[in-house]
Every structure is written in structure tokens, then in C-alpha cells.
């Protein structure tokens, strides 16, 4: 089968690239998607009788109400809020100082004590912003920045310090401060450009309806909105990409061959770092070097359903922390009572090594660990066993190999640019190629547009 452009992957970036190409008159497209759905890492799933988000959940980077932003509106927010009217809730973390639990079964920490820790950590972050003003070669890790301003050689070591540190860093980047680059994250371009609010999408249509909305603007749909366009082919896992000066041939796992003038590879950085897809000839060293240097982080959202609620609800209770002497052990909890009153569901977030460990054990084991933590947090309550648990496994999934990219220390702007650069007729997109917003849904959306523009230019030059 022949097309002008083959897009590999139907996540946000691949679908966004397709729309940009279509708008430019390139409609001879073929989108090959390995799974049986579009949306990629934006994915709803049924849990305990309702739809929850196992991947992206927040629109990050939204202005405060009344704050003038002119053109700087997060494009995903425009679709979520204005076009689709998805139900969202602004997440407010102002009260975590009064919601931080001890691991020794004595309940909550003193609010003022936790608040002081947060204030100190905020001060260090602010000073870190100054480092970003220096030349790129002066970049240091977030942990080095902490040493610099706090003189804590090993980083925070007490349970409260560690959980606050985790909340301020790992909860956003899914990797610890010793890994993350200060210059790429302090301040965070997403918040500077679009605003500091984050909105939790809690809509039964799912966050993925944003991807369907964009796809529906150029792919044929049936009366119910399902995509029926033959240019989108599901269950087509690409195995091999052969490229030459004249064309590209793509081979799928089921033995089919597809030919095109150009290919747009939108699979995750984790997939590119694995050997799922073979390139022939192999990608040049400058390309693989840049791909292997960047990080694919792991962020896991575990959902637990209970026969009854035993945690406090009401204003200022949504997010609560477990301060463990083991950093990153079931640290950040969220109840969904605001979003779904009476649902009795808790969401706990785990990252990095803890995610990898948990992905490899049984859900029963994970449930037992989470129950032990909850019983330590609420020693005076009757805490029943969860009746249901959902543990996503993004890292083990060969079509993702992690959750989103994180900018590690040691990669400069030039090296980062190489990740998104085409190799002959092979073009690349994905959140990990976004100029300023890697790791986010809006990053994937904007990267798709940007990479398509490069391809369009390439095609024009060849005319
Ligand atoms: P993907 O969505 O990975 O799309 C690539 C597509 O390629 C996939 O559909 C995949 O199936 C397909 N594919 C892979 N291999 C092959 C192959 N061999 N052949 C054919 N197809 C293939 N972002 C936010 O903005 N806010 C959040 O709250 C947030 N939270 C997150 C939480 C989690 C748990 C995860 C996993 C992600 C989160 N993100 C969040 C990040 C966001 O989801 C991603 O940045 C974005 O969705 C990535 O889109 P993409 O198109 O780059 O990649």
C-alpha cells in the first residue's frame, strides 16, 4: 500500500501531526497504530463501575481566573474547556501542610512544622530559578541546587522533608531531584507561558475525547463519532522502517508492507530506546546518542475502591501525604469525593523505581502494601480492605515503556534538538520532541504541529 506520508502511532502527537498535514493539503496519509484505539497515553478505563484516567489526567498550565493571557492559552485547555466542555476541577494543593500523615501511627504532623518545610523548599526553588539565567553549560541537577542553597549534602533525609521534596519534584517529573535538570524545569516553561493552575479532568467521556475531537476534524467518522476512515489502521504494530533517498517502507508485525515518501514516527521515547522498531539502515549515531541520553520516566496512578469512606472529606482535604522514611513509598494520595461524590475511591501516585518494582509484583501484593500504609495513616479508624485495585503498567507495556519524558542533567539544548530532527525521509514527533513542553499533553499536541511543518517544508523543497 502506498501513501505520501505514513504516521506511526495515533497518540496526541501523531493525530495532531495528521491534522496539520491535512490542513496543508497533504491528505494522502496512512496512520498505523499498534493498539486497538487512538489516544496513546491519554486513556480512560473502567474501574469500579466508572471511567477513570490511567494516563494523563490534568490539563497543566492554565491561567488563574481573570488573569489576562492574550494568546497564551494552553491549546488543550481551549479544547477541553471551550470546545468539549469536559468536566474539570482545579486542583488545590494549598492544604497539604494540614494533611501530612506520620508513618508511626500517630496521625497528622503539626501543620506549622510542615508549612515551614514547604516554605523552605519553596525558597530553594525560587533561588533555583536564578540558576536558569546562567549559560546552559552551568546547568546542575535539582539536587545539586538543593546542596547549593541548603547545604544538605544528601538532599532531604527526614520523612517530612522527603515527602515535601517528592511532592515538589518527583510528583511533577516522575524522577528524583538528583536526575532532573534545573535549567529545564526552573521555572517550568508550561507554568510561565500558560499559567500556574492545573485542572483535573473527571469526565466520563474521558480526557481522550480531546484526541478524538482533533482526529474527527480530518478523519471520517460515523454518525456516533467513531472514526471509520480507512486511513487509520489499528492493530498495526510497526516492526521495521527501511528508508532510502527515494522512499520509505514500513513493515508491520502481521507481515504487511507500506510504502510512502515520508514517515512520521510518533512512538514514545521509551519505545525508541527499546528495540521494538528496527531502522534500516540503522539510525546515525548522533540520533541514537540523543535518544538514549534523554529520560523516559515512570509515573503510576493506582486506584483503590473501598466499601466505605474512612478519610476526611470537605474543603481542603483532597490531597494528603504519607511521610515515610522510605522516600517515594505511597507518598501522594488524592480522594475523588469532589469529582465523584460517594465513589469511595482513592488515587495514590508512585514513580520511578517504586513504579518499576510495583509493576513486577501482583496487584494483591500492592493492595496489601497500600492497606498497611492507610492503616498507619488512619490508626483510629475502621479501615476496610479495598474491594478493587487498578495498577497501570506503562513501563512494562512494549508500546510505551514509561509514562513521559523528563529532562535529565547533562543534556543541552543542542542535544535535545537532535531528538526531534529528521533522518532523511524519517521524521520524528512526540511529547519528547516538544520545544518547551516535553512530558505534557500540550507538548505532544504542539510537537505534532511543529514536526508536520518541518515535513511540509521538506516536501515543498522536493517539488
Ligand atoms: P503516545 O501517546 O505514546 O502515542 C504514541 C502512539 O504510538 C501510541 O498510541 C502507541 O500505541 C503507538 N505505538 C507505539 N509503538 C508502536 C509501533 N511499533 N507501531 C505502531 N504504533 C506504535 N500529561 C499532561 O499534560 N498532564 C498529565 O496529567 C499527565 N499525566 C500523565 C500520567 C501518566 C500515567 C502518563 C502515562 C502520561 C501522563 N502525561 C500527562 C503525559 C501525556 O500523556 C503524554 O505526554 C502524551 O499523551 C504523549 O503523546 P504522544 O503522542 O507523544 O505519545
Short mmCIF file of C-alpha atoms and ligand atoms in Angstrom, two decimals:
data_model
loop_
_atom_site.label_atom_id
_atom_site.label_comp_id
_atom_site.label_asym_id
_atom_site.label_seq_id
_atom_site.Cartn_x
_atom_site.Cartn_y
_atom_site.Cartn_z
CA UNK A 1 0.00 0.00 0.00
CA UNK A 2 1.25 3.48 -0.84
CA UNK A 3 0.75 6.89 0.74
CA UNK A 4 2.52 10.23 0.72
CA UNK A 5 3.06 10.14 4.49
CA UNK A 6 2.81 7.28 6.96
CA UNK A 7 2.30 8.34 10.57
CA UNK A 8 3.34 5.73 13.12
CA UNK A 9 1.26 5.99 16.28
CA UNK A 10 -2.14 7.56 16.92
CA UNK A 11 -1.50 9.28 20.22
CA UNK A 12 -1.89 13.02 20.66
CA UNK A 13 1.21 13.94 18.62
CA UNK A 14 0.52 11.59 15.70
CA UNK A 15 -3.10 12.71 15.43
CA UNK A 16 -2.09 16.37 15.74
CA UNK A 17 0.58 15.93 13.02
CA UNK A 18 -2.03 14.35 10.76
CA UNK A 19 -4.33 17.33 11.20
CA UNK A 20 -1.56 19.79 10.38
CA UNK A 21 -0.58 17.82 7.26
CA UNK A 22 -4.24 17.63 6.19
CA UNK A 23 -4.67 21.37 6.67
CA UNK A 24 -1.67 21.88 4.38
CA UNK A 25 -3.32 19.73 1.70
CA UNK A 26 -1.40 16.53 2.40
CA UNK A 27 -4.32 14.15 2.78
CA UNK A 28 -2.72 11.05 1.29
CA UNK A 29 -1.94 9.75 4.76
CA UNK A 30 -1.82 6.41 6.48
CA UNK A 31 -1.82 6.20 10.26
CA UNK A 32 -0.55 2.90 11.66
CA UNK A 33 -1.37 2.35 15.32
CA UNK A 34 -0.18 -0.69 17.27
CA UNK A 35 -3.08 -0.89 19.72
CA UNK A 36 -6.81 -1.15 19.08
CA UNK A 37 -7.51 2.51 19.89
CA UNK A 38 -6.31 6.08 19.40
CA UNK A 39 -5.15 8.31 22.25
CA UNK A 40 -1.97 6.53 23.38
CA UNK A 41 -1.04 7.72 26.86
CA UNK A 42 -4.34 9.54 27.25
CA UNK A 43 -6.59 6.68 28.14
CA UNK A 44 -9.72 6.07 30.15
CA UNK A 45 -10.55 2.71 31.61
CA UNK A 46 -13.47 1.32 33.54
CA UNK A 47 -12.87 0.88 37.22
CA UNK A 48 -15.48 0.09 39.86
CA UNK A 49 -18.32 0.99 37.52
CA UNK A 50 -16.95 4.31 36.25
CA UNK A 51 -14.34 5.64 33.86
CA UNK A 52 -11.05 6.78 35.35
CA UNK A 53 -7.89 8.06 33.65
CA UNK A 54 -4.98 5.61 33.70
CA UNK A 55 -2.69 8.04 31.85
CA UNK A 56 -2.79 11.83 31.60
CA UNK A 57 -5.33 13.38 33.97
CA UNK A 58 -4.57 17.08 34.29
CA UNK A 59 -4.52 19.98 31.89
CA UNK A 60 -1.38 21.62 33.23
CA UNK A 61 -0.75 25.30 32.66
CA UNK A 62 -3.99 27.23 32.96
CA UNK A 63 -4.21 30.88 33.99
CA UNK A 64 -5.86 31.97 37.24
CA UNK A 65 -9.37 33.22 36.74
CA UNK A 66 -9.37 36.80 35.49
CA UNK A 67 -5.66 36.71 34.65
CA UNK A 68 -5.13 38.20 31.17
CA UNK A 69 -3.19 35.83 28.97
CA UNK A 70 -3.93 37.13 25.47
CA UNK A 71 -2.72 34.43 23.08
CA UNK A 72 -1.01 32.39 25.74
CA UNK A 73 -3.81 29.97 26.40
CA UNK A 74 -2.92 26.32 26.65
CA UNK A 75 -4.38 24.87 23.41
CA UNK A 76 -5.50 21.74 25.24
CA UNK A 77 -7.39 23.85 27.77
CA UNK A 78 -9.22 25.58 24.90
CA UNK A 79 -10.41 22.23 23.58
CA UNK A 80 -11.19 20.71 26.98
CA UNK A 81 -13.00 23.72 28.32
CA UNK A 82 -14.40 25.63 25.34
CA UNK A 83 -14.90 23.06 22.60
CA UNK A 84 -15.83 19.93 24.52
CA UNK A 85 -16.87 21.33 27.88
CA UNK A 86 -15.32 18.40 29.74
CA UNK A 87 -15.89 18.38 33.48
CA UNK A 88 -12.71 19.54 35.23
CA UNK A 89 -11.68 20.54 38.73
CA UNK A 90 -8.93 22.96 39.64
CA UNK A 91 -6.51 21.10 41.92
CA UNK A 92 -5.67 22.98 45.06
CA UNK A 93 -2.63 21.84 47.00
CA UNK A 94 -2.66 24.72 49.49
CA UNK A 95 -3.67 22.49 52.38
CA UNK A 96 -1.14 19.71 52.25
CA UNK A 97 0.56 21.13 55.37
CA UNK A 98 -2.52 20.15 57.36
CA UNK A 99 -2.84 16.79 55.59
CA UNK A 100 0.55 15.17 56.11
CA UNK A 101 0.46 11.85 57.96
CA UNK A 102 3.07 10.23 60.14
CA UNK A 103 4.33 6.70 59.48
CA UNK A 104 4.40 5.75 63.17
CA UNK A 105 0.64 5.68 63.56
CA UNK A 106 0.32 8.97 65.45
CA UNK A 107 -1.76 10.64 62.77
CA UNK A 108 -1.10 14.07 61.35
CA UNK A 109 2.07 16.14 61.60
CA UNK A 110 1.84 19.57 63.15
CA UNK A 111 0.65 21.93 60.41
CA UNK A 112 3.11 24.72 61.22
CA UNK A 113 6.01 22.32 61.15
CA UNK A 114 5.09 21.03 57.69
CA UNK A 115 4.38 24.56 56.50
CA UNK A 116 7.88 25.65 57.50
CA UNK A 117 9.32 22.76 55.49
CA UNK A 118 7.26 23.77 52.47
CA UNK A 119 8.30 27.42 52.80
CA UNK A 120 11.96 26.46 52.98
CA UNK A 121 11.63 24.18 49.94
CA UNK A 122 9.85 26.98 48.05
CA UNK A 123 12.69 29.37 48.85
CA UNK A 124 15.24 26.94 47.43
CA UNK A 125 13.12 26.50 44.26
CA UNK A 126 12.94 30.27 43.81
CA UNK A 127 16.69 30.59 44.11
CA UNK A 128 16.96 27.79 41.56
CA UNK A 129 15.19 29.99 39.03
CA UNK A 130 18.19 32.30 39.14
CA UNK A 131 20.50 29.46 38.06
CA UNK A 132 18.46 29.18 34.86
CA UNK A 133 19.56 32.65 33.91
CA UNK A 134 23.15 31.45 33.62
CA UNK A 135 24.66 29.92 30.45
CA UNK A 136 23.39 26.46 29.62
CA UNK A 137 26.78 24.92 30.35
CA UNK A 138 26.24 25.89 34.01
CA UNK A 139 23.22 23.58 34.34
CA UNK A 140 23.12 21.50 37.50
CA UNK A 141 20.73 18.89 38.89
CA UNK A 142 17.91 19.89 41.23
CA UNK A 143 19.73 18.03 43.98
CA UNK A 144 22.92 20.00 43.37
CA UNK A 145 20.79 23.13 43.60
CA UNK A 146 19.47 21.97 46.97
CA UNK A 147 23.01 21.42 48.20
CA UNK A 148 23.97 24.81 46.91
CA UNK A 149 21.25 26.67 48.77
CA UNK A 150 20.54 24.44 51.74
CA UNK A 151 23.87 22.73 52.37
CA UNK A 152 22.17 19.36 52.69
CA UNK A 153 24.76 17.10 51.07
CA UNK A 154 22.45 14.12 50.64
CA UNK A 155 19.28 16.05 49.94
CA UNK A 156 16.32 15.92 52.32
CA UNK A 157 16.52 12.90 54.62
CA UNK A 158 13.74 13.25 57.23
CA UNK A 159 10.30 11.80 56.34
CA UNK A 160 8.53 15.18 56.10
CA UNK A 161 11.40 16.80 54.19
CA UNK A 162 11.45 13.84 51.82
CA UNK A 163 7.73 13.78 51.12
CA UNK A 164 7.63 17.54 50.51
CA UNK A 165 10.66 17.21 48.26
CA UNK A 166 8.90 14.36 46.45
CA UNK A 167 5.73 16.39 46.08
CA UNK A 168 7.65 19.36 44.63
CA UNK A 169 9.80 17.37 42.22
CA UNK A 170 9.01 13.71 41.60
CA UNK A 171 5.25 14.27 41.57
CA UNK A 172 5.76 16.54 38.52
CA UNK A 173 8.76 14.99 36.77
CA UNK A 174 8.49 11.36 37.91
CA UNK A 175 12.22 11.29 38.59
CA UNK A 176 14.18 12.34 41.67
CA UNK A 177 16.00 15.68 42.02
CA UNK A 178 19.42 14.08 41.54
CA UNK A 179 18.38 13.38 37.93
CA UNK A 180 16.36 16.41 36.82
CA UNK A 181 17.99 19.42 35.19
CA UNK A 182 17.43 22.77 36.92
CA UNK A 183 17.63 24.86 33.78
CA UNK A 184 14.89 22.96 32.00
CA UNK A 185 12.50 22.98 34.95
CA UNK A 186 13.16 26.15 36.96
CA UNK A 187 10.95 27.91 36.22
CA UNK A 188 8.79 25.42 34.34
CA UNK A 189 8.02 26.76 30.84
CA UNK A 190 4.46 25.36 30.95
CA UNK A 191 3.54 27.42 34.02
CA UNK A 192 5.38 30.53 32.85
CA UNK A 193 3.72 30.52 29.45
CA UNK A 194 0.18 29.37 30.20
CA UNK A 195 -0.41 29.93 33.91
CA UNK A 196 0.10 28.01 37.13
CA UNK A 197 -3.18 26.20 37.59
CA UNK A 198 -3.71 22.52 36.89
CA UNK A 199 -7.17 21.12 36.13
CA UNK A 200 -8.09 17.51 36.84
CA UNK A 201 -10.23 16.05 34.07
CA UNK A 202 -13.07 14.00 35.56
CA UNK A 203 -15.44 13.35 32.72
CA UNK A 204 -16.98 10.04 31.74
CA UNK A 205 -16.19 10.77 28.08
CA UNK A 206 -12.53 10.67 29.08
CA UNK A 207 -9.61 13.02 28.50
CA UNK A 208 -9.02 11.01 25.31
CA UNK A 209 -12.06 12.71 23.76
CA UNK A 210 -9.64 15.59 23.02
CA UNK A 211 -7.71 13.28 20.68
CA UNK A 212 -10.98 12.08 19.10
CA UNK A 213 -12.04 15.69 18.64
CA UNK A 214 -8.84 16.55 16.72
CA UNK A 215 -8.99 13.31 14.71
CA UNK A 216 -12.62 14.00 13.82
CA UNK A 217 -11.59 17.23 12.13
CA UNK A 218 -9.85 15.38 9.29
CA UNK A 219 -10.69 11.70 9.56
CA UNK A 220 -14.08 10.38 8.53
CA UNK A 221 -16.42 9.47 11.39
CA UNK A 222 -19.76 7.67 11.56
CA UNK A 223 -22.92 9.20 12.96
CA UNK A 224 -21.84 8.30 16.52
CA UNK A 225 -18.44 9.97 16.17
CA UNK A 226 -16.43 6.75 15.81
CA UNK A 227 -13.56 7.02 13.32
CA UNK A 228 -14.25 4.87 10.27
CA UNK A 229 -11.65 6.42 7.97
CA UNK A 230 -9.64 3.70 6.16
CA UNK A 231 -6.51 5.87 6.52
CA UNK A 232 -6.43 4.99 10.22
CA UNK A 233 -5.32 1.38 10.69
CA UNK A 234 -5.46 -0.06 14.20
CA UNK A 235 -3.67 -3.17 15.49
CA UNK A 236 -0.78 -2.41 13.16
CA UNK A 237 2.43 -2.68 15.18
CA UNK A 238 5.36 -1.41 13.15
CA UNK A 239 8.41 -3.63 13.26
CA UNK A 240 10.78 -2.23 10.66
CA UNK A 241 11.36 1.07 8.86
CA UNK A 242 13.54 0.92 5.75
CA UNK A 243 14.47 4.26 4.27
CA UNK A 244 16.41 5.42 1.24
CA UNK A 245 16.85 8.63 -0.74
CA UNK A 246 13.62 7.96 -2.63
CA UNK A 247 11.12 6.35 -0.30
CA UNK A 248 10.31 4.68 2.99
CA UNK A 249 8.98 1.16 3.53
CA UNK A 250 7.28 0.24 6.77
CA UNK A 251 6.76 -3.37 7.83
CA UNK A 252 4.16 -4.31 10.42
CA UNK A 253 4.14 -7.34 12.73
CA UNK A 254 1.46 -9.03 10.62
CA UNK A 255 3.81 -9.04 7.63
CA UNK A 256 2.28 -6.17 5.62
CA UNK A 257 4.47 -3.65 3.80
CA UNK A 258 3.51 0.00 3.39
CA UNK A 259 5.37 2.45 1.19
CA UNK A 260 5.46 6.24 1.38
CA UNK A 261 7.51 9.27 0.50
CA UNK A 262 7.90 10.19 4.18
CA UNK A 263 7.28 8.65 7.55
CA UNK A 264 6.44 10.45 10.80
CA UNK A 265 7.42 8.39 13.85
CA UNK A 266 5.39 9.43 16.89
CA UNK A 267 6.07 6.50 19.23
CA UNK A 268 7.26 7.29 22.75
CA UNK A 269 10.89 7.91 23.66
CA UNK A 270 10.72 4.66 25.66
CA UNK A 271 9.79 2.73 22.50
CA UNK A 272 12.60 4.40 20.53
CA UNK A 273 15.04 3.42 23.27
CA UNK A 274 13.90 -0.21 23.02
CA UNK A 275 14.44 -2.47 20.02
CA UNK A 276 10.76 -2.76 19.09
CA UNK A 277 11.31 -0.96 15.78
CA UNK A 278 14.33 -1.70 13.61
CA UNK A 279 15.61 1.04 11.33
CA UNK A 280 17.35 0.06 8.12
CA UNK A 281 19.92 1.48 7.68
CA UNK A 282 20.37 1.93 11.44
CA UNK A 283 19.81 5.47 12.70
CA UNK A 284 23.03 7.50 12.71
CA UNK A 285 24.97 7.79 15.94
CA UNK A 286 24.11 11.47 16.53
CA UNK A 287 20.44 10.40 16.59
CA UNK A 288 20.70 7.36 18.84
CA UNK A 289 23.06 9.25 21.14
CA UNK A 290 20.44 11.97 21.69
CA UNK A 291 17.59 9.47 22.09
CA UNK A 292 19.46 7.39 24.66
CA UNK A 293 20.59 10.42 26.68
CA UNK A 294 17.11 11.71 27.41
CA UNK A 295 14.97 10.03 30.09
CA UNK A 296 11.69 8.17 29.92
CA UNK A 297 10.23 8.42 33.41
CA UNK A 298 7.61 6.19 35.04
CA UNK A 299 4.55 7.62 36.82
CA UNK A 300 1.93 5.25 38.17
CA UNK A 301 -1.59 6.11 39.27
CA UNK A 302 -3.00 3.38 41.48
CA UNK A 303 -6.75 3.43 42.11
CA UNK A 304 -8.34 1.75 45.12
CA UNK A 305 -12.06 1.27 45.70
CA UNK A 306 -13.40 0.85 49.25
CA UNK A 307 -16.72 -0.40 50.62
CA UNK A 308 -16.91 2.81 52.67
CA UNK A 309 -15.03 6.07 53.11
CA UNK A 310 -12.72 6.41 56.16
CA UNK A 311 -10.73 9.53 55.17
CA UNK A 312 -11.78 13.12 55.84
CA UNK A 313 -13.66 14.94 53.11
CA UNK A 314 -14.68 18.54 52.55
CA UNK A 315 -12.81 21.66 51.63
CA UNK A 316 -9.00 21.37 51.81
CA UNK A 317 -8.80 17.59 52.19
CA UNK A 318 -8.44 16.36 48.61
CA UNK A 319 -4.67 15.77 48.63
CA UNK A 320 -2.86 14.13 51.53
CA UNK A 321 0.68 12.90 52.06
CA UNK A 322 2.26 9.91 53.73
CA UNK A 323 5.66 10.85 55.16
CA UNK A 324 7.62 7.61 55.10
CA UNK A 325 11.26 7.10 55.99
CA UNK A 326 11.43 5.24 52.66
CA UNK A 327 11.36 8.05 50.08
CA UNK A 328 8.61 7.69 47.48
CA UNK A 329 6.71 4.92 49.31
CA UNK A 330 2.98 5.50 48.62
CA UNK A 331 3.59 9.24 49.13
CA UNK A 332 0.79 11.27 47.48
CA UNK A 333 -2.88 10.46 47.95
CA UNK A 334 -5.98 12.02 46.47
CA UNK A 335 -9.61 11.29 47.22
CA UNK A 336 -12.10 11.69 44.41
CA UNK A 337 -15.07 12.78 46.55
CA UNK A 338 -15.14 16.25 44.97
CA UNK A 339 -15.16 14.82 41.46
CA UNK A 340 -17.39 11.81 42.14
CA UNK A 341 -19.23 12.24 45.48
CA UNK A 342 -19.76 8.95 47.28
CA UNK A 343 -17.43 6.98 44.97
CA UNK A 344 -15.09 5.92 47.83
CA UNK A 345 -12.09 5.79 45.53
CA UNK A 346 -8.55 6.81 46.44
CA UNK A 347 -5.75 7.52 43.97
CA UNK A 348 -2.15 7.11 45.09
CA UNK A 349 0.76 8.16 42.89
CA UNK A 350 4.06 6.28 42.70
CA UNK A 351 7.03 6.95 40.42
CA UNK A 352 10.39 5.74 39.15
CA UNK A 353 11.93 2.73 40.93
CA UNK A 354 8.85 2.21 43.09
CA UNK A 355 6.75 2.09 39.90
CA UNK A 356 9.06 -0.48 38.33
CA UNK A 357 9.01 -2.56 41.50
CA UNK A 358 5.23 -2.43 41.76
CA UNK A 359 4.71 -3.26 38.08
CA UNK A 360 6.55 -6.52 38.69
CA UNK A 361 4.56 -7.70 41.67
CA UNK A 362 0.96 -8.91 41.87
CA UNK A 363 -1.87 -6.44 42.40
CA UNK A 364 -2.71 -8.34 45.60
CA UNK A 365 0.75 -7.57 46.94
CA UNK A 366 0.38 -3.89 46.01
CA UNK A 367 -3.01 -3.78 47.68
CA UNK A 368 -1.56 -5.30 50.86
CA UNK A 369 1.19 -2.63 50.92
CA UNK A 370 -1.26 0.21 50.31
CA UNK A 371 -3.59 -1.11 53.05
CA UNK A 372 -0.74 -1.21 55.54
CA UNK A 373 0.10 2.41 54.73
CA UNK A 374 -3.53 3.52 55.04
CA UNK A 375 -3.88 1.78 58.41
CA UNK A 376 -0.79 3.64 59.62
CA UNK A 377 -2.25 6.92 58.40
CA UNK A 378 -5.66 6.32 59.99
CA UNK A 379 -4.90 4.30 63.15
CA UNK A 380 -8.15 5.27 64.90
CA UNK A 381 -10.46 4.48 62.00
CA UNK A 382 -12.02 1.25 60.89
CA UNK A 383 -10.14 0.81 57.58
CA UNK A 384 -11.73 -1.94 55.48
CA UNK A 385 -9.79 -3.75 52.75
CA UNK A 386 -10.11 -2.24 49.28
CA UNK A 387 -12.55 -4.23 47.17
CA UNK A 388 -10.86 -3.32 43.90
CA UNK A 389 -7.46 -2.12 42.76
CA UNK A 390 -6.16 -0.89 39.40
CA UNK A 391 -2.44 -0.72 38.73
CA UNK A 392 -1.46 0.58 35.26
CA UNK A 393 1.75 -0.87 33.86
CA UNK A 394 3.09 1.77 31.45
CA UNK A 395 6.70 0.73 31.88
CA UNK A 396 6.13 -2.96 31.07
CA UNK A 397 3.98 -2.14 28.05
CA UNK A 398 6.16 -2.56 24.96
CA UNK A 399 4.21 0.16 23.14
CA UNK A 400 5.04 2.81 25.78
CA UNK A 401 7.96 1.79 28.06
CA UNK A 402 7.21 4.52 30.56
CA UNK A 403 4.88 7.44 31.09
CA UNK A 404 6.55 10.66 29.90
CA UNK A 405 9.99 12.10 29.22
CA UNK A 406 11.98 14.02 31.79
CA UNK A 407 14.90 16.32 31.09
CA UNK A 408 17.99 14.93 32.86
CA UNK A 409 21.09 16.86 33.81
CA UNK A 410 23.73 16.60 31.08
CA UNK A 411 21.58 17.23 28.01
CA UNK A 412 21.93 20.67 26.49
CA UNK A 413 19.54 22.41 24.11
CA UNK A 414 21.51 21.34 21.03
CA UNK A 415 21.45 17.67 22.03
CA UNK A 416 17.75 17.91 22.82
CA UNK A 417 17.04 19.33 19.34
CA UNK A 418 18.65 16.26 17.78
CA UNK A 419 15.89 14.05 19.27
CA UNK A 420 13.30 15.69 17.03
CA UNK A 421 15.47 16.14 13.91
CA UNK A 422 14.54 14.11 10.82
CA UNK A 423 16.88 11.50 9.42
CA UNK A 424 16.39 11.74 5.67
CA UNK A 425 12.76 10.86 4.98
CA UNK A 426 12.18 9.68 8.54
CA UNK A 427 10.61 12.44 10.60
CA UNK A 428 10.04 12.35 14.36
CA UNK A 429 7.45 13.77 16.71
CA UNK A 430 6.04 13.06 20.18
CA UNK A 431 5.97 14.85 23.52
CA UNK A 432 9.71 14.18 23.87
CA UNK A 433 10.37 16.42 20.84
CA UNK A 434 8.35 19.41 22.09
CA UNK A 435 10.49 22.52 22.14
CA UNK A 436 9.41 23.70 25.59
CA UNK A 437 6.75 21.35 26.94
CA UNK A 438 8.11 17.82 26.90
CA UNK A 439 6.18 15.43 29.12
CA UNK A 440 2.78 17.02 28.65
CA UNK A 441 -0.36 16.58 26.54
CA UNK A 442 0.01 20.12 25.16
CA UNK A 443 3.66 19.31 24.41
CA UNK A 444 2.57 16.33 22.32
CA UNK A 445 -0.07 18.42 20.54
CA UNK A 446 2.31 21.28 19.70
CA UNK A 447 5.11 18.89 18.76
CA UNK A 448 2.79 17.18 16.27
CA UNK A 449 2.08 20.51 14.58
CA UNK A 450 5.72 21.57 14.60
CA UNK A 451 7.06 18.28 13.21
CA UNK A 452 4.39 18.31 10.50
CA UNK A 453 5.51 21.81 9.48
CA UNK A 454 9.08 20.54 9.07
CA UNK A 455 7.81 17.68 6.91
CA UNK A 456 5.66 20.04 4.83
CA UNK A 457 8.74 22.20 4.18
CA UNK A 458 10.73 19.13 3.24
CA UNK A 459 8.04 18.09 0.74
CA UNK A 460 7.86 21.60 -0.73
CA UNK A 461 11.62 21.68 -1.27
CA UNK A 462 11.43 18.39 -3.15
CA UNK A 463 8.72 19.52 -5.56
P1 LIG B 1 1.78 8.41 22.80
O1 LIG B 1 0.54 8.79 23.46
O2 LIG B 1 2.62 7.36 23.44
O3 LIG B 1 1.43 7.98 21.30
C1 LIG B 1 2.26 7.12 20.55
C2 LIG B 1 1.39 6.03 19.93
O4 LIG B 1 2.27 5.13 19.22
C3 LIG B 1 0.64 5.16 20.94
O5 LIG B 1 -0.72 5.14 20.62
C4 LIG B 1 1.26 3.76 20.77
O6 LIG B 1 0.32 2.72 20.93
C5 LIG B 1 1.77 3.82 19.36
N1 LIG B 1 2.88 2.89 19.08
C6 LIG B 1 3.90 2.53 19.88
N2 LIG B 1 4.70 1.64 19.26
C7 LIG B 1 4.17 1.46 18.03
C8 LIG B 1 4.54 0.64 16.92
N3 LIG B 1 5.61 -0.15 16.95
N4 LIG B 1 3.75 0.67 15.81
C9 LIG B 1 2.65 1.47 15.74
N5 LIG B 1 2.26 2.24 16.77
C10 LIG B 1 3.02 2.24 17.90
N6 LIG B 1 0.40 14.97 30.54
C11 LIG B 1 -0.28 16.05 30.96
O7 LIG B 1 -0.31 17.09 30.27
N7 LIG B 1 -0.98 16.03 32.14
C12 LIG B 1 -0.99 14.93 32.94
O8 LIG B 1 -1.65 14.88 33.98
C13 LIG B 1 -0.24 13.80 32.54
N8 LIG B 1 -0.19 12.70 33.33
C14 LIG B 1 0.30 11.54 32.83
C15 LIG B 1 0.19 10.38 33.58
C16 LIG B 1 0.58 9.17 33.05
C17 LIG B 1 0.42 7.92 33.87
C18 LIG B 1 1.10 9.11 31.73
C19 LIG B 1 1.44 7.79 31.12
C20 LIG B 1 1.26 10.28 30.98
C21 LIG B 1 0.88 11.50 31.53
N9 LIG B 1 1.02 12.70 30.82
C22 LIG B 1 0.41 13.84 31.28
C23 LIG B 1 1.80 12.77 29.57
C24 LIG B 1 0.95 12.72 28.30
O9 LIG B 1 0.01 11.68 28.40
C25 LIG B 1 1.86 12.46 27.11
O10 LIG B 1 2.85 13.48 27.06
C26 LIG B 1 1.16 12.46 25.75
O11 LIG B 1 -0.09 11.83 25.80
C27 LIG B 1 2.08 11.75 24.76
O12 LIG B 1 1.52 11.73 23.47
P2 LIG B 1 2.43 11.20 22.27
O13 LIG B 1 1.64 11.26 21.02
O14 LIG B 1 3.74 11.87 22.28
O15 LIG B 1 2.75 9.67 22.62
#
